[in-house]
Coordinates of C-alpha atoms in Angstrom, one line a residue:
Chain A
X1 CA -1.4 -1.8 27.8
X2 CA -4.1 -1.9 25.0
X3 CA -4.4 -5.1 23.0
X4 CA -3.0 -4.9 19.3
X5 CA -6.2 -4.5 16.7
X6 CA -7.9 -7.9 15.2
X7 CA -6.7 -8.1 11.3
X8 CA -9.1 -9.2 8.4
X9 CA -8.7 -10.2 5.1
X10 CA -5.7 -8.8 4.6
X11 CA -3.8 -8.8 0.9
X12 CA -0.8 -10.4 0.7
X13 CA 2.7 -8.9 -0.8
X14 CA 4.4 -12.0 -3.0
X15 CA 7.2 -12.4 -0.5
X16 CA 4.7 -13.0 2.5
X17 CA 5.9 -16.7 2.8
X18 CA 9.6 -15.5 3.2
X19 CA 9.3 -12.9 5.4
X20 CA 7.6 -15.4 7.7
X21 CA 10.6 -17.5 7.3
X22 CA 12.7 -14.5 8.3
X23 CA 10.8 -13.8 12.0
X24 CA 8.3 -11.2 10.3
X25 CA 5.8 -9.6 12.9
X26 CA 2.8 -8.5 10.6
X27 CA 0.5 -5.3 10.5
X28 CA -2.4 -4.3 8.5
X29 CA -1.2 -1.6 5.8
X30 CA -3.3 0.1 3.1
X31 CA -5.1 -3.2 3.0
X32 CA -1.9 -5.2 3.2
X33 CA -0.5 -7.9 5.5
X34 CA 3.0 -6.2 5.6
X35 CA 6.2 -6.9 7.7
X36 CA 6.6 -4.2 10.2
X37 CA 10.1 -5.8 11.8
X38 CA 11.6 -8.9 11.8
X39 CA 13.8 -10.4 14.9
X40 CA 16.4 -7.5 14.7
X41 CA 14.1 -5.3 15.9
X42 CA 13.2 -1.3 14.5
X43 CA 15.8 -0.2 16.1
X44 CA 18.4 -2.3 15.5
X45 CA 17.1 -2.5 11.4
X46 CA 17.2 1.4 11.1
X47 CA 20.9 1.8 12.5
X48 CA 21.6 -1.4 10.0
X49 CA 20.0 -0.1 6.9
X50 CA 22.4 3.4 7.6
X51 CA 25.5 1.5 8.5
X52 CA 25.2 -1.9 5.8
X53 CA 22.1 -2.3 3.9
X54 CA 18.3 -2.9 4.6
X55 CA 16.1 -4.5 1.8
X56 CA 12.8 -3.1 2.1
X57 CA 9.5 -4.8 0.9
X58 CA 7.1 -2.4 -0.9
X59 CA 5.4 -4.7 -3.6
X60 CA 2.5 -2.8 -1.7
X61 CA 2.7 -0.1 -3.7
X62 CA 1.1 0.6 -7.2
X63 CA 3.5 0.6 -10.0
X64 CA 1.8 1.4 -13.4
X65 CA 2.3 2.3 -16.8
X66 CA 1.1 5.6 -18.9
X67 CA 1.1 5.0 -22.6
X68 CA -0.4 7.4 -25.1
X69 CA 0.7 9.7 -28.2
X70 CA 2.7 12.0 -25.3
X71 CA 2.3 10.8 -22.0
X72 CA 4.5 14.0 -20.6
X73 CA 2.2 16.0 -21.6
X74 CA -1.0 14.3 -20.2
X75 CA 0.4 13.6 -17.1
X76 CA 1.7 17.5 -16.9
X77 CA -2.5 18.3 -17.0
X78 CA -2.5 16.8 -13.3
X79 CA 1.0 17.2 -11.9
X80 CA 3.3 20.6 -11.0
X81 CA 6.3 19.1 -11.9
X82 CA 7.7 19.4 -15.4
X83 CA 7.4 15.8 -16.7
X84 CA 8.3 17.0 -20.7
X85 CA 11.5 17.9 -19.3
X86 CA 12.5 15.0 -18.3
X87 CA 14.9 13.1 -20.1
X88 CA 14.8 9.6 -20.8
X89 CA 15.7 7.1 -18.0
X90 CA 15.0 9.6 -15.6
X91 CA 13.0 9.7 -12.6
X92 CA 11.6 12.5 -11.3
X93 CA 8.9 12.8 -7.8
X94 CA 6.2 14.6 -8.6
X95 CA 2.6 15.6 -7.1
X96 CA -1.1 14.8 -8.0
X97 CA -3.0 18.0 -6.9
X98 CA -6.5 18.5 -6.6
X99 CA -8.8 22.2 -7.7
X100 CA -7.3 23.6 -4.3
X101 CA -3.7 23.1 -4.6
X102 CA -4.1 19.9 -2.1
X103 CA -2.1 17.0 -2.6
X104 CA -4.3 13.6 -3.9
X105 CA -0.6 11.4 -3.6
X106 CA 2.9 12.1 -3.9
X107 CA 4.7 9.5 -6.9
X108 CA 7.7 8.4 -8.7
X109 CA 7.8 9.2 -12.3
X110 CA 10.3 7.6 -14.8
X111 CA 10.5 8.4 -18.5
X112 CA 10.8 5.1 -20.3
X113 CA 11.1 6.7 -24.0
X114 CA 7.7 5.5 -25.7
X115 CA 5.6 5.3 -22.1
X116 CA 6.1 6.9 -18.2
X117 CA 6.3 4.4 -15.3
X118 CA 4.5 5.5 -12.5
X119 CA 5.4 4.1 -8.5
X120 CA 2.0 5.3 -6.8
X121 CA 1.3 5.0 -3.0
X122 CA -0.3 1.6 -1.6
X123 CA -3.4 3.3 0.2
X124 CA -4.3 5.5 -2.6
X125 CA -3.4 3.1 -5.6
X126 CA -7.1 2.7 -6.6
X127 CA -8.4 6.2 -6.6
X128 CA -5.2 7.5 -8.3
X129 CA -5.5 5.1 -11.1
X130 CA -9.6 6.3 -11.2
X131 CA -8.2 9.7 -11.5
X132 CA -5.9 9.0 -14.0
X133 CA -8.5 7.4 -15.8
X134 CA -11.0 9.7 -15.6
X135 CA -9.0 12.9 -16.3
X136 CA -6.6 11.7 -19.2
X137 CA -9.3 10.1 -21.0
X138 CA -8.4 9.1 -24.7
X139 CA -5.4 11.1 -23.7
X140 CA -3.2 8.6 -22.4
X141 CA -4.0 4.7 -21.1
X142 CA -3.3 3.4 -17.5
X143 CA -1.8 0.1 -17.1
X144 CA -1.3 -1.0 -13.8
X145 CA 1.0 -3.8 -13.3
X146 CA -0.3 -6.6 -10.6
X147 CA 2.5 -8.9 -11.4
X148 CA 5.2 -7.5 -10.0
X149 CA 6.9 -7.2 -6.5
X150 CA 8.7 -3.8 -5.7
X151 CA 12.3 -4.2 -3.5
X152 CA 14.0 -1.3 -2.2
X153 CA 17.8 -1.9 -1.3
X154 CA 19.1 1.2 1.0
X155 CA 21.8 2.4 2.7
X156 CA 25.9 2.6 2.3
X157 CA 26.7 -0.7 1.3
X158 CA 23.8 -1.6 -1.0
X159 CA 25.5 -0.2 -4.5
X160 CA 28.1 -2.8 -3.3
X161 CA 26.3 -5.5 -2.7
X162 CA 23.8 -5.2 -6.3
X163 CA 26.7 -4.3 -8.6
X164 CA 28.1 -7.9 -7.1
X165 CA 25.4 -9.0 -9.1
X166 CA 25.5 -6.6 -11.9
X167 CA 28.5 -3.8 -12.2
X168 CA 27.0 -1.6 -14.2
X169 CA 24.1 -0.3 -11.3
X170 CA 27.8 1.4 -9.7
X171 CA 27.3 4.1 -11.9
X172 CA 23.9 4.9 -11.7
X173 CA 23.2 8.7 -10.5
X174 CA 20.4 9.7 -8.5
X175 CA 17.4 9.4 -9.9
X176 CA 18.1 7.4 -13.1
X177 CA 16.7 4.3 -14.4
X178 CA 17.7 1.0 -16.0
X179 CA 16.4 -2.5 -17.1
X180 CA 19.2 -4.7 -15.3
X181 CA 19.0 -8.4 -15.2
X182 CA 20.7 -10.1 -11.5
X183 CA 21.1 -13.9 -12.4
X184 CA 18.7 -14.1 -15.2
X185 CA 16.0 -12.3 -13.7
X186 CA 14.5 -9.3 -15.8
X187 CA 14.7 -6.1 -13.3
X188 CA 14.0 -2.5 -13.7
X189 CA 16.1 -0.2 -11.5
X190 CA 15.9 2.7 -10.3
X191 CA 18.4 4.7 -8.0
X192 CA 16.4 5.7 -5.6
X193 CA 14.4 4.8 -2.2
X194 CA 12.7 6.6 0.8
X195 CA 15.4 6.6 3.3
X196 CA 17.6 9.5 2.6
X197 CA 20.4 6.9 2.4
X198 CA 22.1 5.7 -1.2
X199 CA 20.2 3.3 -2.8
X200 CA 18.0 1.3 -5.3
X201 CA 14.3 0.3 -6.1
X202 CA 13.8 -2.6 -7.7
X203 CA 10.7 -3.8 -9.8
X204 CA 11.1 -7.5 -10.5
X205 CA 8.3 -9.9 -12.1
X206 CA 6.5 -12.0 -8.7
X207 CA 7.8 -14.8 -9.9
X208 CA 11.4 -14.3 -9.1
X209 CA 10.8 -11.8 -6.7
X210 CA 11.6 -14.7 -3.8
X211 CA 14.3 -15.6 -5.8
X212 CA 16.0 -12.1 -6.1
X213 CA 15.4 -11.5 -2.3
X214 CA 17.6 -14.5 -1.3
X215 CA 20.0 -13.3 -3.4
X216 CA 20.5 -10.5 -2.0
X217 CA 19.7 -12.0 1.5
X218 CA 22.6 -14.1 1.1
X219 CA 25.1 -11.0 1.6
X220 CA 26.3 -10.2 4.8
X221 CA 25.9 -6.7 4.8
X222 CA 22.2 -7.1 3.9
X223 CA 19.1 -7.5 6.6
X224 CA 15.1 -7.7 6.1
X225 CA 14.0 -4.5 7.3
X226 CA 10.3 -3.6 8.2
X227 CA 7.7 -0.9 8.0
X228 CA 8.9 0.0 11.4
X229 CA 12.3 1.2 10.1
X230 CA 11.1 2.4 6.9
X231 CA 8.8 5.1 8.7
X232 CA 11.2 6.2 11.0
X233 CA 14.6 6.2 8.7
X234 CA 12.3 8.8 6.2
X235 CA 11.6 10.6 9.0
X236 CA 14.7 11.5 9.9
X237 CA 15.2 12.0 6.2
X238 CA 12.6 14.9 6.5
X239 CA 10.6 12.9 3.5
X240 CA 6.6 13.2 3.8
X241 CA 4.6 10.0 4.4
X242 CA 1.1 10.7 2.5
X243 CA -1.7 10.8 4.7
X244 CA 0.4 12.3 7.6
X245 CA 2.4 14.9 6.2
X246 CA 0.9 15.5 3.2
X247 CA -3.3 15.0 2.1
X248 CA -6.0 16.9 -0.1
X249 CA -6.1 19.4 2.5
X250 CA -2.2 20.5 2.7
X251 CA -0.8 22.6 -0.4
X252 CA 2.3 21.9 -2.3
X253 CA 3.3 25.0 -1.0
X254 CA 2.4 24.7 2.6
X255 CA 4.2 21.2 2.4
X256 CA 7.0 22.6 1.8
X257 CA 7.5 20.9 -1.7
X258 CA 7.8 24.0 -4.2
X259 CA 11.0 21.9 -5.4
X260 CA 9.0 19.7 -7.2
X261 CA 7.5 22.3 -9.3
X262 CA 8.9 23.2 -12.5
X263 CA 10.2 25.9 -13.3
X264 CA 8.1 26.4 -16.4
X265 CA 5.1 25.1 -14.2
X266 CA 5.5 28.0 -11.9
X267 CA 4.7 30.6 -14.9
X268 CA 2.8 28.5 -17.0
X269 CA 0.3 26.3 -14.6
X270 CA -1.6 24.2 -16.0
X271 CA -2.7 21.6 -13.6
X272 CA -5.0 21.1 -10.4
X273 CA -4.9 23.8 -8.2
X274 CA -2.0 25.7 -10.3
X275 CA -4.3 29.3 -9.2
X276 CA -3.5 28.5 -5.7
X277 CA -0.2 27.1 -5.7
X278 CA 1.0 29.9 -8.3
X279 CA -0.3 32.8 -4.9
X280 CA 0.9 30.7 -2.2
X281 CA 4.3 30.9 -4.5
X282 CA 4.5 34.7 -4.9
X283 CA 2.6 35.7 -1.7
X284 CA 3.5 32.8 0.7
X285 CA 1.4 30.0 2.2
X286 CA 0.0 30.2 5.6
X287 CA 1.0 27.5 7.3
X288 CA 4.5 25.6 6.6
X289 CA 5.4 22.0 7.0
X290 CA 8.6 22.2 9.2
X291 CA 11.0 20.0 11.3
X292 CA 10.7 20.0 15.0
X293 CA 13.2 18.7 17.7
X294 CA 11.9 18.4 20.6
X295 CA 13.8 19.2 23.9
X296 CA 14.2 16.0 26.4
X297 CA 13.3 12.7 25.6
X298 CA 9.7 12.2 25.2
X299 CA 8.5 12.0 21.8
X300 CA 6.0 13.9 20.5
X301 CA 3.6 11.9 18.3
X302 CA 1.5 12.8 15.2
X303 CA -1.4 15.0 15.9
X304 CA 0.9 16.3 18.8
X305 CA -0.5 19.8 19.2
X306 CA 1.9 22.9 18.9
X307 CA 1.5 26.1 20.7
X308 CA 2.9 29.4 20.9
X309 CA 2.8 28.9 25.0
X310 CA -0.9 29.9 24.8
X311 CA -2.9 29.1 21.8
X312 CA -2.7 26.8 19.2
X313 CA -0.1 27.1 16.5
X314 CA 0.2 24.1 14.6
X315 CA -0.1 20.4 14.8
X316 CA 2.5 17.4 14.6
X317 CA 2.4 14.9 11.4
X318 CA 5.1 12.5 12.1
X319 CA 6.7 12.3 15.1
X320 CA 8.4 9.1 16.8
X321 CA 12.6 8.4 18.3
X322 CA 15.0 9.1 15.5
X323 CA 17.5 6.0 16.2
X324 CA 20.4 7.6 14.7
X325 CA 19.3 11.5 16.0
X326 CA 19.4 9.5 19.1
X327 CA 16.1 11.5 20.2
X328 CA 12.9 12.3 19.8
X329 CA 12.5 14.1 16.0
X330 CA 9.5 15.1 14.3
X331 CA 7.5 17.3 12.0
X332 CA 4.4 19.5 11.2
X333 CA 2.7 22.4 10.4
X334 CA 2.7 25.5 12.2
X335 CA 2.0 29.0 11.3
X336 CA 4.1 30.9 8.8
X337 CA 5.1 33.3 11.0
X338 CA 6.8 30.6 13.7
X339 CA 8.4 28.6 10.8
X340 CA 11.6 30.2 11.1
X341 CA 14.3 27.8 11.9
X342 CA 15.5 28.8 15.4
X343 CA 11.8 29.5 16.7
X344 CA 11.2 28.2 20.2
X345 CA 7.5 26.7 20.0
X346 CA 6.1 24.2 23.0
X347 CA 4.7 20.6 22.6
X348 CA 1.5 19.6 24.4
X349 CA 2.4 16.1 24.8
X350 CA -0.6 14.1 26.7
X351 CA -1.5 17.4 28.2
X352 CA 2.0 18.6 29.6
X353 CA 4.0 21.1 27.6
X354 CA 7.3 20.6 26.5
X355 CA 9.9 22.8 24.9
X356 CA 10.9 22.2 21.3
X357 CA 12.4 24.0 18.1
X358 CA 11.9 24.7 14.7
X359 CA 14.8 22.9 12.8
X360 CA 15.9 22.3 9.3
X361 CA 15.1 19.5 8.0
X362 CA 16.5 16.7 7.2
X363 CA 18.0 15.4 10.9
X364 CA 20.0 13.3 9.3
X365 CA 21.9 14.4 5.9
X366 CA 20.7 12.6 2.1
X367 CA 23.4 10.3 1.4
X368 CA 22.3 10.3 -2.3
X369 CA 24.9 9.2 -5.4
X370 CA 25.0 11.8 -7.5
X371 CA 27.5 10.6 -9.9
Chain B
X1 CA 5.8 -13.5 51.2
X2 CA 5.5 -11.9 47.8
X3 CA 2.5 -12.6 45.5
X4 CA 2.8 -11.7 41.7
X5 CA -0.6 -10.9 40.0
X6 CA -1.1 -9.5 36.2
X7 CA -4.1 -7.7 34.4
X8 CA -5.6 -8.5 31.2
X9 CA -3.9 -5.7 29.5
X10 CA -0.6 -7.1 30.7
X11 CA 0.5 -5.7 33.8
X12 CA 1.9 -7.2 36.6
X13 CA 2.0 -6.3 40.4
X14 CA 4.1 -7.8 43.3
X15 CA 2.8 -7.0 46.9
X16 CA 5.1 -7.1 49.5
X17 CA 3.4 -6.5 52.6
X18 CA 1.8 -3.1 51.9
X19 CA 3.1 -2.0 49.2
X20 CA 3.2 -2.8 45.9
X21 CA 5.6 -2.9 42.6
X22 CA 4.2 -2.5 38.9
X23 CA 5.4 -3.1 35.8
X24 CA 4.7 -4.9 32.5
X25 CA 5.3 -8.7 31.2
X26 CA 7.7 -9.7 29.1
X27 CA 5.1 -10.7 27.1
X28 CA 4.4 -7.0 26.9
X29 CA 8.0 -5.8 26.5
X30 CA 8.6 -8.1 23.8
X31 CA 4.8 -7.1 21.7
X32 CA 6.5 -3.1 22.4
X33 CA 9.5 -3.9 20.8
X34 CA 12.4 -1.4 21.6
X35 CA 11.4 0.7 24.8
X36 CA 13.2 4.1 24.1
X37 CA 11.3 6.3 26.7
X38 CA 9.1 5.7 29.4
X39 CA 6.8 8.2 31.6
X40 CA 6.6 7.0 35.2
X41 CA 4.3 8.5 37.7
X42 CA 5.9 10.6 40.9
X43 CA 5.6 10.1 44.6
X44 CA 2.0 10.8 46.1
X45 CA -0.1 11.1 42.3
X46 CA -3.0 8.8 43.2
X47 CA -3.6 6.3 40.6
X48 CA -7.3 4.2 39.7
X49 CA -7.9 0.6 39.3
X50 CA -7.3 0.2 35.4
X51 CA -6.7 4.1 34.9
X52 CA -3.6 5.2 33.2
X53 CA -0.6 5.4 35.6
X54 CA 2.3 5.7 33.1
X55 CA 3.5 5.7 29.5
X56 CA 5.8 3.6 27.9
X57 CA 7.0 4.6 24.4
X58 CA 8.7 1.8 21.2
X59 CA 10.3 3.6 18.5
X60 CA 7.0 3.6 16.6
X61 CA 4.3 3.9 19.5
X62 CA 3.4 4.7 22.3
X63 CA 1.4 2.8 24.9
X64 CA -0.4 3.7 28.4
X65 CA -0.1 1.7 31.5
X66 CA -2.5 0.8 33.7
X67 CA -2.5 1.1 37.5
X68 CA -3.6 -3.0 38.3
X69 CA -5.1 -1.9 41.6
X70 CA -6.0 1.7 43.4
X71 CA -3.5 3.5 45.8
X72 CA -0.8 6.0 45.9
X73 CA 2.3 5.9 43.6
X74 CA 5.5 6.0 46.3
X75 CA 8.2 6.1 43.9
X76 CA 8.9 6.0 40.2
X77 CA 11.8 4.3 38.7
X78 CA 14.1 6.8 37.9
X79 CA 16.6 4.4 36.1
X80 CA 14.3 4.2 33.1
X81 CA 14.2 8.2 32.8
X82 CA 18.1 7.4 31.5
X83 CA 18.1 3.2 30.3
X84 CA 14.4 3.1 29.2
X85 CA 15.7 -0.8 27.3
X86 CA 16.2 -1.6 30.8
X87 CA 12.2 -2.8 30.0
X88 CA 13.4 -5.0 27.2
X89 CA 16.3 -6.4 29.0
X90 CA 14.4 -6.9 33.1
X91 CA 10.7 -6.2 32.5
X92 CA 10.2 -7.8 35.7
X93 CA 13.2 -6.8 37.8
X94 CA 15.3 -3.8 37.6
X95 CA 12.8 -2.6 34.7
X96 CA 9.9 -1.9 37.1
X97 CA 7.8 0.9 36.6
X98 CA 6.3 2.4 39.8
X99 CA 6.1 1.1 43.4
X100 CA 2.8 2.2 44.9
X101 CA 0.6 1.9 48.0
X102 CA -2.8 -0.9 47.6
X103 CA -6.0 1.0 48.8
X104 CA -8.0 -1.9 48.9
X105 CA -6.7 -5.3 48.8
X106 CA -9.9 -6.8 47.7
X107 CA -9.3 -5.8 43.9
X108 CA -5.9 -8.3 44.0
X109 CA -8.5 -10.5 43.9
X110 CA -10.2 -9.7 40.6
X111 CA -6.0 -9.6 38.8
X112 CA -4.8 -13.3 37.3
X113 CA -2.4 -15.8 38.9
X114 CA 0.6 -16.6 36.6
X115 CA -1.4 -19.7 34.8
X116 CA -3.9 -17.2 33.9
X117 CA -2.2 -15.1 32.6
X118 CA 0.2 -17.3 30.5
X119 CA -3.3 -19.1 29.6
X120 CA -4.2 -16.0 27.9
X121 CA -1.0 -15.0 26.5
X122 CA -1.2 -18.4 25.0
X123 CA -4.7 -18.4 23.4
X124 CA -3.9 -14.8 21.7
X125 CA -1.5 -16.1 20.4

């Protein structure tokens, strides 16, 4: 077996203490010392977070603020998706794109009445606020807040466990926001997460972010869960991990994520790339991101190479054991022509092929509340 | 009698006689995590001192194995095809990976003795 890399100086996330209470096993990420699993193990944290509840650690991330005479708007100049729409308390995913239609980092946006709240990726946090900088100009000011840890609670049980604390997060829908204070501690909420289960993200000032966690640490139905799980739950959720599935050299398009443009966007462009995107809209993209179930029971890692049965077709971006699917799961890009749902394609995993198909994705259904 | 030797990248090997038995430590199972597939080698593949001889997959990675000594592979463990957590739960009995034959008894020689080897495990850690 090959020995696990040396870390260096490593950032560390508010809660790093208490996760090293609770068992933690750490890995570098985006520049981070971050909990990838704790003593129940990936496998054992994935089935909990879709049978109880998982509280996830992402205080990685970048969560900033957008201020300005109208934020929408400015933001609109470097996103597809249609940000003046969107009504307040609202959160909406959305897409910085660069001049070719390629994807500089996928984010949360939530419309807070007099400024946006942006949740930005950990590895790209410091070019995306550079960007945003440099292409809003006096247009809109970017306010990234270092003081606060980011929580994710996920899966069945967790809208019973946080409305213990607070009813009113019951009612939540999908996708909306609220400022909600949990024993005395200022929170903003949002009803969302990254795990295709029900759930909540939770931005809470790094003071009483240690605080918050053992509250909601102290309810059965709730576990630590690590990087590990977090990586393979989306992935059976079908949700792109940035920098695998999606980069500055995949469309919006070829990722699959037309949803996320607006509808007005579609006619009107107006952003990064719009030329592109607005062709690979009308005429089709050449390559599609699509999900792939592989036959037997080896996995088929990212960068896994897909073929036709002779040449080359495509390429694996995420790829691991789905714990609930059971099996091996995955997804890439291959072709347009073999990204039909049903299409047999083969796997050249370490040099042997293996069958597999084209599936639907997700492998395992959203469990989202929609209200 | 049987001798138990490991390798630096956490292998271990029990000769009996002439042939041989490989698998990893629970050191290794336990770094691995949750072992949900694992690649043996088959009957007769010839396998290189420190060359990869199988491949042993967590939910999140996967790893190679290392063949501690040269020879031929005799049989693969075919219970991990169907229980690969039988790693996690035996890694040094019923979890084995391969049994194979030892070209050249000479290279046992260069492997580490069970104090070694939990010396090391020790000092990474």
């Amino acid at each position: 077996m090959s020995a696990a890399p040396t870390e260096t100086a490593l950032k560390r996330v508010p809660l790093h203490e208490l996760h090293a209470e609770l068992g933690a096993k750490f890995v570098p990420f985006a520049g981070y010392d971050m909990p990838v699993q704790y003593k129940l193990g990936v496998l054992g944290e994935h089935l909990h977070t879709r049978a109880k509840a998982g509280l996830f650690d992402v205080s990685h991330m970048g969560q900033l603020r957008l201020r300005g005479a109208n934020p929408a708007a400015a933001l609109e100049t470097l996103v597809p998706g249609d940000i003046q729409a969107l009504k307040p308390w609202r959160t909406r995913y959305t897409l910085l794109t660069n001049d070719k239609g390629g994807v500089l980092d996928d984010l949360m946006v939530t419309n807070l009445e007099d400024h946006l709240f942006l949740i930005v990726n950990a590895a790209t946090k410091d070019a995306d606020i550079a960007h945003l900088k440099a292409r809003l100009g006096t247009q809109a000011t970017v306010e990234p807040l270092s003081d606060r840890a980011l929580l994710a609670l996920q899966g069945p049980a967790a809208v019973t466990v946080l409305a213990r604390l607070a009813p009113s997060v019951a009612t939540m829908a999908f996708m909306t926001a609220a400022n909600v204070t949990f024993d005395g501690i200022d929170c903003f909420v949002t009803r969302s997460g990254y795990t295709g289960e029900d759930g909540y993200e939770i931005s809470v000032p790094a003071k009483d972010a240690e605080r918050f966690a053992r509250l909601l640490l102290k309810h059965e139905e709730v576990a630590a869960i690590g990087l590990g799980a977090r990586d393979s739950l989306r992935l059976e959720a079908g949700l792109c991990l940035y920098g695998n599935d999606i980069d500055e050299t995949t469309t919006v398009i070829e990722a699959d994520l037309a949803w996320a443009i607006g509808k007005r966007r579609r006619t009107e462009g107006g952003f990064p790339g719009a030329a592109i995107i607005q062709q690979q809209l009308a005429g089709g993209a050449p390559r599609c991101r699509v999900g792939i179930l592989p036959e037997g029971k080896a996995p088929a890692r990212e960068h896994t190479e897909i073929t036709d049965g002779t040449q080359k077709i495509g390429e694996i971006t995420s790829g691991g054991f789905g714990p609930s699917q059971g099996g091996p799961v995955a997804m890439g890009y291959v072709d347009a022509k073999y990204a039909e749902v049903g299409t047999a394609v083969t796997l050249m995993v370490r040099g042997v092929p293996r069958p597999a198909q084209v599936v639907a994705l997700p492998f395992v259904p959203h469990r989202y509340y929609r209200g | 009698m049987s001798e138990i030797r490991y390798t630096k990248s956490h292998e271990w090997i029990r000769v009996d006689g002439d042939t041989a038995t490989v698998g990893i430590t629970a050191h290794a199972a336990e770094a691995l995590g949750d072992v949900v597939y694992v690649e043996v080698p088959a009957a007769g593949k010839v396998v290189a001192k420190a060359k990869e001889a199988a491949v042993v997959e967590s939910v999140k990675a996967a790893s190679e194995i290392y063949a501690p000594v040269s020879g031929t592979v005799t049989e693969g463990n075919q219970a991990l095809a169907d229980d690969p957590a039988l790693v996690n739960r035996d890694p040094t009995g019923d979890g084995w990976f391969f049994k194979m034959t030892v070209a050249d008894k000479g290279e046992l020689a260069d492997l580490l003795d069970e104090a070694a080897y939990e010396a090391m495990v020790a000092e990474s850690n």
